[in-house]
Coordinates of C-alpha atoms in Angstrom, one line a residue:
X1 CA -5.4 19.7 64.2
X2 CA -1.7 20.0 63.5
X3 CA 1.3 19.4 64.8
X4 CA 2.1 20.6 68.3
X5 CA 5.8 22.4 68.5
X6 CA 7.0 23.5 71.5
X7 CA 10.6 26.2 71.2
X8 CA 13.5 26.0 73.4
X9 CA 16.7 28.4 73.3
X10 CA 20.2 27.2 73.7
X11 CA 22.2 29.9 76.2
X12 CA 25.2 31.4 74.4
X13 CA 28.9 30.4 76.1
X14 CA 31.0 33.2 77.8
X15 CA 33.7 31.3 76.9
X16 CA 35.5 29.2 74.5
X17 CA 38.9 27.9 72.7
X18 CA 36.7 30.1 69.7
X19 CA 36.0 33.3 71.3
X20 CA 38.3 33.6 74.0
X21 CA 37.3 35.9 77.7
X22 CA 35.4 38.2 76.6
X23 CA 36.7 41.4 77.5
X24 CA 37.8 45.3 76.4
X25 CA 40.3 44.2 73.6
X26 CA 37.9 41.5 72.4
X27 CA 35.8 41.8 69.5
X28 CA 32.5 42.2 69.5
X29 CA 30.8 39.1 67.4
X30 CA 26.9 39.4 66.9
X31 CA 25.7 35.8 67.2
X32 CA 21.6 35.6 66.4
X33 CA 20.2 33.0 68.6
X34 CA 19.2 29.6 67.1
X35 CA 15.2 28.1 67.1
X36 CA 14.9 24.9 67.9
X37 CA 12.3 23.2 66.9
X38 CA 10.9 19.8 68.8
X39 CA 7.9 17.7 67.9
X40 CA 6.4 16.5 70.4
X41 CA 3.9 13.7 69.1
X42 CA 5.7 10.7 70.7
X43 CA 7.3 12.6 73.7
X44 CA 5.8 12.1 77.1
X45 CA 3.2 14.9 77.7
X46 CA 0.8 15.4 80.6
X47 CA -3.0 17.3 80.5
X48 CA -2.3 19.7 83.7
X49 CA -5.8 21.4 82.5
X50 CA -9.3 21.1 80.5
X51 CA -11.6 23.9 80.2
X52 CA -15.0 24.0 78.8
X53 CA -16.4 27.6 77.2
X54 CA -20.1 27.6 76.6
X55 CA -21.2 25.8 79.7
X56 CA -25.0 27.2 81.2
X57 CA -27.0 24.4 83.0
X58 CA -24.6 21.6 82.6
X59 CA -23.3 20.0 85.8
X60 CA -20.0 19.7 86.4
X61 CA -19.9 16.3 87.4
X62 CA -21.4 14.8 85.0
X63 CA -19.1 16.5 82.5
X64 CA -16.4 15.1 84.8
X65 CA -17.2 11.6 84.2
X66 CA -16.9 12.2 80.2
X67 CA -13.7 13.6 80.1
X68 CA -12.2 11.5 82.6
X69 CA -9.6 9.5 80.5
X70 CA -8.5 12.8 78.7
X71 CA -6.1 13.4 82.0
X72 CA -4.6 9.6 81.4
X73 CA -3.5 10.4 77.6
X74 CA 0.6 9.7 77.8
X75 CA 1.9 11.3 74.5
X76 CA 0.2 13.7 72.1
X77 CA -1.3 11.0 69.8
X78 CA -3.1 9.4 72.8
X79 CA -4.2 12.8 73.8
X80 CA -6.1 13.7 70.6
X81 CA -7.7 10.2 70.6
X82 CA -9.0 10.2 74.3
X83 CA -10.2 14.3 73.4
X84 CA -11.9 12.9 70.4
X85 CA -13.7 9.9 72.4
X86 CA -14.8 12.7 74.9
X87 CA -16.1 14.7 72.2
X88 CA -18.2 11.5 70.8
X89 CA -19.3 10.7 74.2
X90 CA -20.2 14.6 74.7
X91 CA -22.7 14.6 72.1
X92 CA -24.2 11.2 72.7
X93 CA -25.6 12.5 75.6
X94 CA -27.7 14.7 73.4
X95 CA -27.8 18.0 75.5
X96 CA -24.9 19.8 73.2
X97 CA -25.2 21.2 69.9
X98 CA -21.6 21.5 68.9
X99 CA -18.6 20.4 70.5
X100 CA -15.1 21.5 69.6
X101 CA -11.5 20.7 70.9
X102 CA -8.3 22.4 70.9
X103 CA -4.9 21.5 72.4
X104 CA -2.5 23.9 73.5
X105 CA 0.5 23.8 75.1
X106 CA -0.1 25.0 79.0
X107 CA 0.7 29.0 79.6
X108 CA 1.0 30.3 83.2
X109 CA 3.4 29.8 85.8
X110 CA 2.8 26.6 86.9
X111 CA 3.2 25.6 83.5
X112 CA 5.6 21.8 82.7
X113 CA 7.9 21.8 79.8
X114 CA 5.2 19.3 78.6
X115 CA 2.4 20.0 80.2
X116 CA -1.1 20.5 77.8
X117 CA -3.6 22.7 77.8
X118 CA -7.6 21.3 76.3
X119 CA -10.6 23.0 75.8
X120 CA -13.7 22.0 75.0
X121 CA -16.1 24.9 73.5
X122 CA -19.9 23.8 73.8
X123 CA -22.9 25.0 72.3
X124 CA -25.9 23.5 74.8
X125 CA -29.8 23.1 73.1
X126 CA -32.2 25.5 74.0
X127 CA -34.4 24.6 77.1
X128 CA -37.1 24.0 74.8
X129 CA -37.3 22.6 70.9
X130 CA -39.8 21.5 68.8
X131 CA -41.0 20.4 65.5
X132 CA -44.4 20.4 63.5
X133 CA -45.4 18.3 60.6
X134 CA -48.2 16.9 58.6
X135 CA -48.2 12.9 57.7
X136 CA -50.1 11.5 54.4
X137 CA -50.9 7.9 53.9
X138 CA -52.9 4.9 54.5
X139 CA -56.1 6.9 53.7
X140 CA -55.3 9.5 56.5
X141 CA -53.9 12.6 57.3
X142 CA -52.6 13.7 60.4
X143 CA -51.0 16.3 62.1
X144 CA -47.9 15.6 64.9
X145 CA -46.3 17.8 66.9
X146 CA -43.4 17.3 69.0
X147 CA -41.8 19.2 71.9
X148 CA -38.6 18.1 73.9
X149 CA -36.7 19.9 76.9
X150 CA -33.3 18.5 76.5
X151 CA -31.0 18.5 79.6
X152 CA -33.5 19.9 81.7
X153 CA -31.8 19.2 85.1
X154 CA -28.7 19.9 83.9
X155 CA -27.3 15.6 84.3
X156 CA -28.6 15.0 80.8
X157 CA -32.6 14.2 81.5
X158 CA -34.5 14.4 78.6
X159 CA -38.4 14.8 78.7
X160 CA -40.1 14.7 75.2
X161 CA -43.8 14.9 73.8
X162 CA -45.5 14.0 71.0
X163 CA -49.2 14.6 69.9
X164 CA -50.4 13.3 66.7
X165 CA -54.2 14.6 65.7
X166 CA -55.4 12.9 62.5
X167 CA -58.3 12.5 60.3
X168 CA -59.0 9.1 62.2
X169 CA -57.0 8.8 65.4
X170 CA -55.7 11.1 67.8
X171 CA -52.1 10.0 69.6
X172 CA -50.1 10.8 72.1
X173 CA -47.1 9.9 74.5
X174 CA -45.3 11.5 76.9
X175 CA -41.2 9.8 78.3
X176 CA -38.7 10.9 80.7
X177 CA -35.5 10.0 80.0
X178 CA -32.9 9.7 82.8
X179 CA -29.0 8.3 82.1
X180 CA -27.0 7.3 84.7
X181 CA -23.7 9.8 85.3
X182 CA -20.7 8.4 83.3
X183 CA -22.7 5.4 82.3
X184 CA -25.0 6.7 79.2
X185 CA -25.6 2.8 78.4
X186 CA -27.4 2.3 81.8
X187 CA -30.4 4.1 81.8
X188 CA -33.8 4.3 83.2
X189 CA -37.4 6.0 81.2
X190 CA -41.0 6.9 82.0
X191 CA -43.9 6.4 79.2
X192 CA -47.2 7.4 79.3
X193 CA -48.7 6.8 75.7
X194 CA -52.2 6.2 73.8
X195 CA -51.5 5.0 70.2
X196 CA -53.8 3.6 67.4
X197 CA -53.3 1.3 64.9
X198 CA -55.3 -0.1 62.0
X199 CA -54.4 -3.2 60.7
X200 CA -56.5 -4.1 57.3
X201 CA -54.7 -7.4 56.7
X202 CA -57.0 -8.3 59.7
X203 CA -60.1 -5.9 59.6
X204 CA -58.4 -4.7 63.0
X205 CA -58.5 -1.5 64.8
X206 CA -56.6 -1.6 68.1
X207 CA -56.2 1.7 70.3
X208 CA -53.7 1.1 73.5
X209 CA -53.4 3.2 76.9
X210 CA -50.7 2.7 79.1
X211 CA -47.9 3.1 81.0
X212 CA -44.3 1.5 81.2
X213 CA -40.8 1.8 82.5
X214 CA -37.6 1.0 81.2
X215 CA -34.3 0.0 82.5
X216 CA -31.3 -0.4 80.2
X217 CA -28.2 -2.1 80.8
X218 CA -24.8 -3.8 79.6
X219 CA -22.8 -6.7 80.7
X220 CA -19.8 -7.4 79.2
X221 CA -20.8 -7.7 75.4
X222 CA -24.6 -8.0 76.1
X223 CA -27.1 -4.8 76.3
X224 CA -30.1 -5.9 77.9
X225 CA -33.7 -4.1 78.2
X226 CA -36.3 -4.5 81.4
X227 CA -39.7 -3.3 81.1
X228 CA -42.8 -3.2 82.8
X229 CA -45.6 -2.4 81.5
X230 CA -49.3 -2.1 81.9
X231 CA -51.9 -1.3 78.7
X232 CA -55.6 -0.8 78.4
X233 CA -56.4 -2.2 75.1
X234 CA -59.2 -1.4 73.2
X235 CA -60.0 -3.9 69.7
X236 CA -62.5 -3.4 67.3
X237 CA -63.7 -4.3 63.6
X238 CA -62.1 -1.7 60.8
X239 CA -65.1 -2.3 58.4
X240 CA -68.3 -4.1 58.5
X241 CA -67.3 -6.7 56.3
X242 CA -64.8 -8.0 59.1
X243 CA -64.9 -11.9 60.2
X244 CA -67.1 -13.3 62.7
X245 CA -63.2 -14.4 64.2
X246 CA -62.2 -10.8 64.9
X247 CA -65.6 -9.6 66.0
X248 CA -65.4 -12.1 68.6
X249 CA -61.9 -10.6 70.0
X250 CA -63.3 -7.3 69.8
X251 CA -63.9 -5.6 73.4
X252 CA -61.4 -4.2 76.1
X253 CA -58.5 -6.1 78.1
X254 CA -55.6 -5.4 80.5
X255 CA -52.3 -6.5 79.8
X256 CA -49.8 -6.4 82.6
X257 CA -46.4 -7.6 82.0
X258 CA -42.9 -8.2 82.2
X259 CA -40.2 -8.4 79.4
X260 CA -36.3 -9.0 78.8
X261 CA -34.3 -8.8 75.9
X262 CA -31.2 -9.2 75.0
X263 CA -29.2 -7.9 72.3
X264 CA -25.6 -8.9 71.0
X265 CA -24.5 -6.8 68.3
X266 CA -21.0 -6.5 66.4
X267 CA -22.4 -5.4 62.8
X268 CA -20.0 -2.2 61.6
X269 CA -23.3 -0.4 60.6
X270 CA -27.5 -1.4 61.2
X271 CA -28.2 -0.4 57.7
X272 CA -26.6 -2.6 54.7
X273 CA -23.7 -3.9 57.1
X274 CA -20.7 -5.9 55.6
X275 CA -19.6 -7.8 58.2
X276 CA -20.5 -8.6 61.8
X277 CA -23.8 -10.3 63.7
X278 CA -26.6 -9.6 65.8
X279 CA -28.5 -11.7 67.8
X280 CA -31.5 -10.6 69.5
X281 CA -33.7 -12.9 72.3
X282 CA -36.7 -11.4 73.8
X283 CA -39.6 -12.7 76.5
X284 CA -42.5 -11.7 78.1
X285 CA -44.2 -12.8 80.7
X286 CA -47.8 -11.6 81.2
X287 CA -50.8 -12.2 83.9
X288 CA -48.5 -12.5 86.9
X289 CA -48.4 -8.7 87.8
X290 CA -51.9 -8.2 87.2
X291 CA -54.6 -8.3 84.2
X292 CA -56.7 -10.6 82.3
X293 CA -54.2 -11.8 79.7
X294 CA -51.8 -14.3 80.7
X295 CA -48.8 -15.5 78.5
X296 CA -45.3 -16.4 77.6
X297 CA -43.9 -15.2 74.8
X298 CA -40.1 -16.3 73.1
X299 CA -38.9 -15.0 70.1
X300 CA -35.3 -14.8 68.9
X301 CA -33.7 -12.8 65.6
X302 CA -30.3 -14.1 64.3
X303 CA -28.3 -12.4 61.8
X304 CA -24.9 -13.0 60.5
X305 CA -22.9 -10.7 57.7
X306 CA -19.9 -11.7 55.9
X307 CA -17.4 -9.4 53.4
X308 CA -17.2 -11.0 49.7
X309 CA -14.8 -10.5 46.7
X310 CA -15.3 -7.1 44.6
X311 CA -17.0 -5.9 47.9
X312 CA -19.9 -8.0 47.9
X313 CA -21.8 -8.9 51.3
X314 CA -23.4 -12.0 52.0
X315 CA -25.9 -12.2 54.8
X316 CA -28.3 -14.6 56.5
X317 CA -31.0 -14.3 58.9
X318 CA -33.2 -16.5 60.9
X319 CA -36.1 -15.9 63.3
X320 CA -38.4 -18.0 65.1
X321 CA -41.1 -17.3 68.1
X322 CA -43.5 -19.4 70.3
X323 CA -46.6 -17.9 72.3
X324 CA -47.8 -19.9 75.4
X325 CA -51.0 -19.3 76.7
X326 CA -51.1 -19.8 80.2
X327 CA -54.4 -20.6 81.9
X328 CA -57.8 -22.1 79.9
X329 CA -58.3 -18.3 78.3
X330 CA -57.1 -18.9 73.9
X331 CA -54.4 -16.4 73.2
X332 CA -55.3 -13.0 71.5
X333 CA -54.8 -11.6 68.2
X334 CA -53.5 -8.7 69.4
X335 CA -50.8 -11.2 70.9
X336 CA -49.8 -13.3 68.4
X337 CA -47.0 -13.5 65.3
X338 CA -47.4 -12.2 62.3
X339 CA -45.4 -13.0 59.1
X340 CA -45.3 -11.8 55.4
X341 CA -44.1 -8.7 53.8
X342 CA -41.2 -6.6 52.9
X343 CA -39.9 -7.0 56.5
X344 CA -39.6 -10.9 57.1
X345 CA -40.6 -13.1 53.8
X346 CA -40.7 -10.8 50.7
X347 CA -43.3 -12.1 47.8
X348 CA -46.4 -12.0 50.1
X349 CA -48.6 -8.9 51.2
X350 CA -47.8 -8.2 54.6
X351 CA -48.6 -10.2 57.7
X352 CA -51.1 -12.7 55.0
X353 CA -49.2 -15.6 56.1
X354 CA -50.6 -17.9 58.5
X355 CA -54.3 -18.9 59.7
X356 CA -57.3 -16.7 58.5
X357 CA -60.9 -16.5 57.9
X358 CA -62.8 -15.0 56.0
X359 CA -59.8 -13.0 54.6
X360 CA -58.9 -11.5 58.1
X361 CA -55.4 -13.1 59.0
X362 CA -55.5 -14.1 62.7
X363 CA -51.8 -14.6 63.3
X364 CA -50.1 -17.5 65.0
X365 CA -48.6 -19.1 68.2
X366 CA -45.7 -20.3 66.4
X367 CA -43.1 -18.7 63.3
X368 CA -40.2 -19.3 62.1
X369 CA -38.4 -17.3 59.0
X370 CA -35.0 -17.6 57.6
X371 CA -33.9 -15.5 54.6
X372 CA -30.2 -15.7 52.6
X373 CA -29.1 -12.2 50.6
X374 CA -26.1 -11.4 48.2
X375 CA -25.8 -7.8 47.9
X376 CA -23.5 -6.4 45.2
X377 CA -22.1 -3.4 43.8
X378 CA -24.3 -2.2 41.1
X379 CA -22.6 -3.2 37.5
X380 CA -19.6 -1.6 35.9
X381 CA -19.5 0.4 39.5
X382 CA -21.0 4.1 38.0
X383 CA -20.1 7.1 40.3
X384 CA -17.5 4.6 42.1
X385 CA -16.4 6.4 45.2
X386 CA -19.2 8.7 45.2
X387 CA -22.9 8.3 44.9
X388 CA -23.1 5.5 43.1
X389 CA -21.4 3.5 46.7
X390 CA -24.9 4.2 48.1
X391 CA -26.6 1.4 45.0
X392 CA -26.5 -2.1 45.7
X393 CA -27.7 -5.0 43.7
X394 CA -29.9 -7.5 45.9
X395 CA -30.6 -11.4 45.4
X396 CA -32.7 -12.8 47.8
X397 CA -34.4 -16.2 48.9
X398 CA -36.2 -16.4 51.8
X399 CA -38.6 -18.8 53.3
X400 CA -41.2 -19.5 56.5
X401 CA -44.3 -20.6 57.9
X402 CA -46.6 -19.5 60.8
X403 CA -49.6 -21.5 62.4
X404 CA -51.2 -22.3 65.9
X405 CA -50.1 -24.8 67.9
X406 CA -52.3 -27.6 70.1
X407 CA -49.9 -28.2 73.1
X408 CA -51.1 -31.5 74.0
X409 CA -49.5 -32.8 71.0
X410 CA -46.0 -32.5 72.5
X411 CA -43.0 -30.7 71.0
X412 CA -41.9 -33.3 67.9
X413 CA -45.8 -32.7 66.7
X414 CA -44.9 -28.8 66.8
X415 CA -42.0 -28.9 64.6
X416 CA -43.3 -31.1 62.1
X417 CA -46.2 -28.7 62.0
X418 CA -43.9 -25.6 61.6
X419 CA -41.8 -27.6 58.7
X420 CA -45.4 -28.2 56.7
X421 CA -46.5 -26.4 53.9
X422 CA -43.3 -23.8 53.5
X423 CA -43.6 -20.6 52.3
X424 CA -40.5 -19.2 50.0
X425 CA -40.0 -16.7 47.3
X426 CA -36.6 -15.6 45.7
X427 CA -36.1 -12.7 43.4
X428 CA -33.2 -9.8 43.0
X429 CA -33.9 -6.1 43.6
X430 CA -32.2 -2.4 43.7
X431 CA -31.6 -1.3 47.2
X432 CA -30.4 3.0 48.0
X433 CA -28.7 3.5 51.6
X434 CA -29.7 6.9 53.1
X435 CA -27.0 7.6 54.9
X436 CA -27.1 5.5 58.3
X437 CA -30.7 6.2 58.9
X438 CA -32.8 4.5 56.0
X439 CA -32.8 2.1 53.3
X440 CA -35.2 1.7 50.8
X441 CA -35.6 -1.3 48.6
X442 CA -37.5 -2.0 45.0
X443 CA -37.7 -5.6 44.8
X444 CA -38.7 -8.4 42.2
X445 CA -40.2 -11.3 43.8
X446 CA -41.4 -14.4 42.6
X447 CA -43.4 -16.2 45.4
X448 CA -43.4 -20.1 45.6
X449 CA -45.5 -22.5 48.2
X450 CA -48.4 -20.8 47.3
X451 CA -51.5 -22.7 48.8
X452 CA -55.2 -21.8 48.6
X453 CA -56.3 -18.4 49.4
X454 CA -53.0 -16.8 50.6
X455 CA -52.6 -13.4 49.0
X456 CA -49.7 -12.3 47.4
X457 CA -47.4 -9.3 45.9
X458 CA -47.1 -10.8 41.9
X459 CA -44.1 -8.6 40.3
X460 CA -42.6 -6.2 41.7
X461 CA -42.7 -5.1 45.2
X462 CA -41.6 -2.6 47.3
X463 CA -39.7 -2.6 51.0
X464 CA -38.6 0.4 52.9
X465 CA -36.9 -0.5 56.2
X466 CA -36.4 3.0 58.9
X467 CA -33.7 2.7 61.4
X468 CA -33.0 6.0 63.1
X469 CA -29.6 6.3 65.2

């Protein structure tokens, strides 16, 4: 968008000490009219009027609450920064396809000298989208498809559905999604789901039914998460060669309960950031709202990312979780912590950290994980402002432990616990950022701590961490 003139004419004198009365006897003089021409960026304007082309279903008033701040803009530069934040704020509410702007001086006749003009051309979704695709891996195939009606009361409500039919399992879940007017951050969703999951780390097939609501919120610098949720959970052996430890956990149980987290996040970007922190605390309370499973569960996630020389990042992490039965009843697997992997301490196959038996992994009560990376450019900087920006180089160490705790021991019994027999491995790796949605990460890892029976990942290993926006 360029820059906004606006044309004025200077009236010509009748008379002057030049020109004289104009009269018979005076000569005619043709004088051509001079354009002036005045910028206007750091003059006072005012938005007298904002129109939107391309509205169907939309409300008004919850269009209202959006571009709210565009009728506060003082000078030209403020106006095309609060018509751009309207814009962003437009398509975070995910009912538009396109939004453009354009700023015009006002026409009409109860036009100001400086009065604006800005419109806002919309392209809404269809009432109905979906998408169809097949998934290969883990020894299955599976179908999923997925159908959303975006905006389908015209304030932003979202209602989607996914089915998944595979070779194994057959999924499904069904969410409404409802934002509060002006206040996309607060918002409330529906879920009715069934979802399977094998876990062969632990000879493990769980299949969950249930139902939950959300609530989301922010104060001040905090966004904060309340659910509720009830499941029907169904566990069972994944081969016949399963442990006479997950056999005996197999059956059905009812979980009801109640969680909170917290999140504090300043990072510039969730994938690869270079500076900022994040800190994450979540609980859950379970038994008290109905059930046979009764709990409380803490677990925190700290994060902190700081800008090197020659555009290096260093960044350290730390997590750490407790599980507290509640009543005489042990806790269950499909409760408890699991650590090891790509995802929390690289050099050992996932979750086979911890108790086991028989070579089923059980998890734990109690974790803790800390990890310290240096991520660089890769060397002599090939395709430098390009492609090559997406490579980094990645040095890692990164340690942890997680066991069950006996409760009667008291709390300095727990931590000496947690300290004993440390886990670690350190290495360097290759990581490639997809855009802001993906990274994926080929690591070398050489793991250290090792004790009897643990399995790991000798050489190289792989890591792929999703984060969708």
């Amino acid at each position: 968008m360029g820059t906004v003139h606006a044309r004025s004419l200077e009236p010509l004198p009748t008379s002057s000490p030049d020109f004289g009365a104009i009269g018979e006897e005076a000569e005619l003089v043709e004088v051509k009219p001079e354009t002036k021409q005045e910028i206007l960026e750091n003059k006072d304007v005012i938005v007298q009027h904002v129109h939107f082309d391309g509205l169907g279903r939309t409300k008004d008033d919850i269009i209202m609450y959006e571009i709210g701040e565009v009728f506060k803009a003082k000078n030209l530069i403020d106006v095309m920064r609060k018509s751009h934040e309207a814009r962003e704020k437009l398509l975070r509410l995910g009912i538009f396809r396109q939004v453009d702007v354009l700023i015009d001086t006002c026409q009409g006749n109860d036009a100001l000298p400086n009065g604006l003009d800005v419109t806002f051309e919309v392209t809404e979704l269809r009432r109905l989208t979906g998408s169809y695709n097949t998934m290969v891996g883990n020894n299955e195939g599976s179908m999923v498809l997925g159908l959303k009606l975006p905006n389908i009361l015209g304030r932003a409500e979202k209602v989607t559905f996914q089915f998944s039919y595979g070779t194994k399992e057959t999924s499904y879940g069904l969410s409404l999604f409802k934002p509060q007017p002006g206040h996309f951050e607060r918002n409330i969703s529906f879920n009715v789901y069934k979802v399977t999951g094998q876990f062969p780390w632990s000879s493990l097939r769980e299949t969950d039914r249930g139902i939950s609501t959300e609530v989301n919120f922010p104060i001040w610098k905090t966004n904060h998460t309340l659910k509720w949720e009830t499941v029907w959970r169904e566990l069972g052996c994944l081969s016949r060669t399963a442990s006479f430890s997950v056999r005996e956990e197999s059956g059905h149980s009812l979980k009801s309960s109640v969680s909170h987290a917290m999140v504090i996040d300043s990072r510039n970007t969730p994938i690869l950031p270079k500076r900022g922190a994040l800190l994450k605390i979540n609980q859950e309370l379970a038994g008290y709202t109905g059930g046979d499973v009764s709990f409380l569960k803490e677990d925190f996630e700290l994060q902190l990312n700081k800008h090197l020389i020659w555009d290096s990042v260093l960044s350290a992490s730390l997590w750490g979780g407790m599980l507290l039965p509640i009543g005489d009843k042990p806790s269950s697997i499909a409760d408890r912590f699991y650590l090891g992997g790509p995802t929390s301490v690289r050099g050992f196959s996932m979750y086979s950290i911890g108790p086991q038996s028989e070579g089923d992994y059980l998890g734990g009560e109690a974790y803790w994980a800390g990890g310290l990376h240096l991520y660089t450019p890769l060397p002599f900087r090939p395709g430098q402002g390009g492609f090559g920006d997406l490579f980094r180089m990645h040095f890692f160490l990164n340690a942890g432990n997680l066991c069950n705790l006996n409760y009667g021991e008291g709390p300095k019994a727990h931590l000496q616990k947690l300290a004993e027999c440390i886990r670690w491995s350190y290495g360097a790796g290759i990581v490639l950022r997809l855009g802001n949605i993906a990274r994926l990460e080929l690591n070398y890892c050489i793991p250290m701590g090792v004790q009897s029976g643990d399995r790991i990942c000798d050489g190289v290993q792989f890591g792929a961490g999703i984060r969708f926006l």
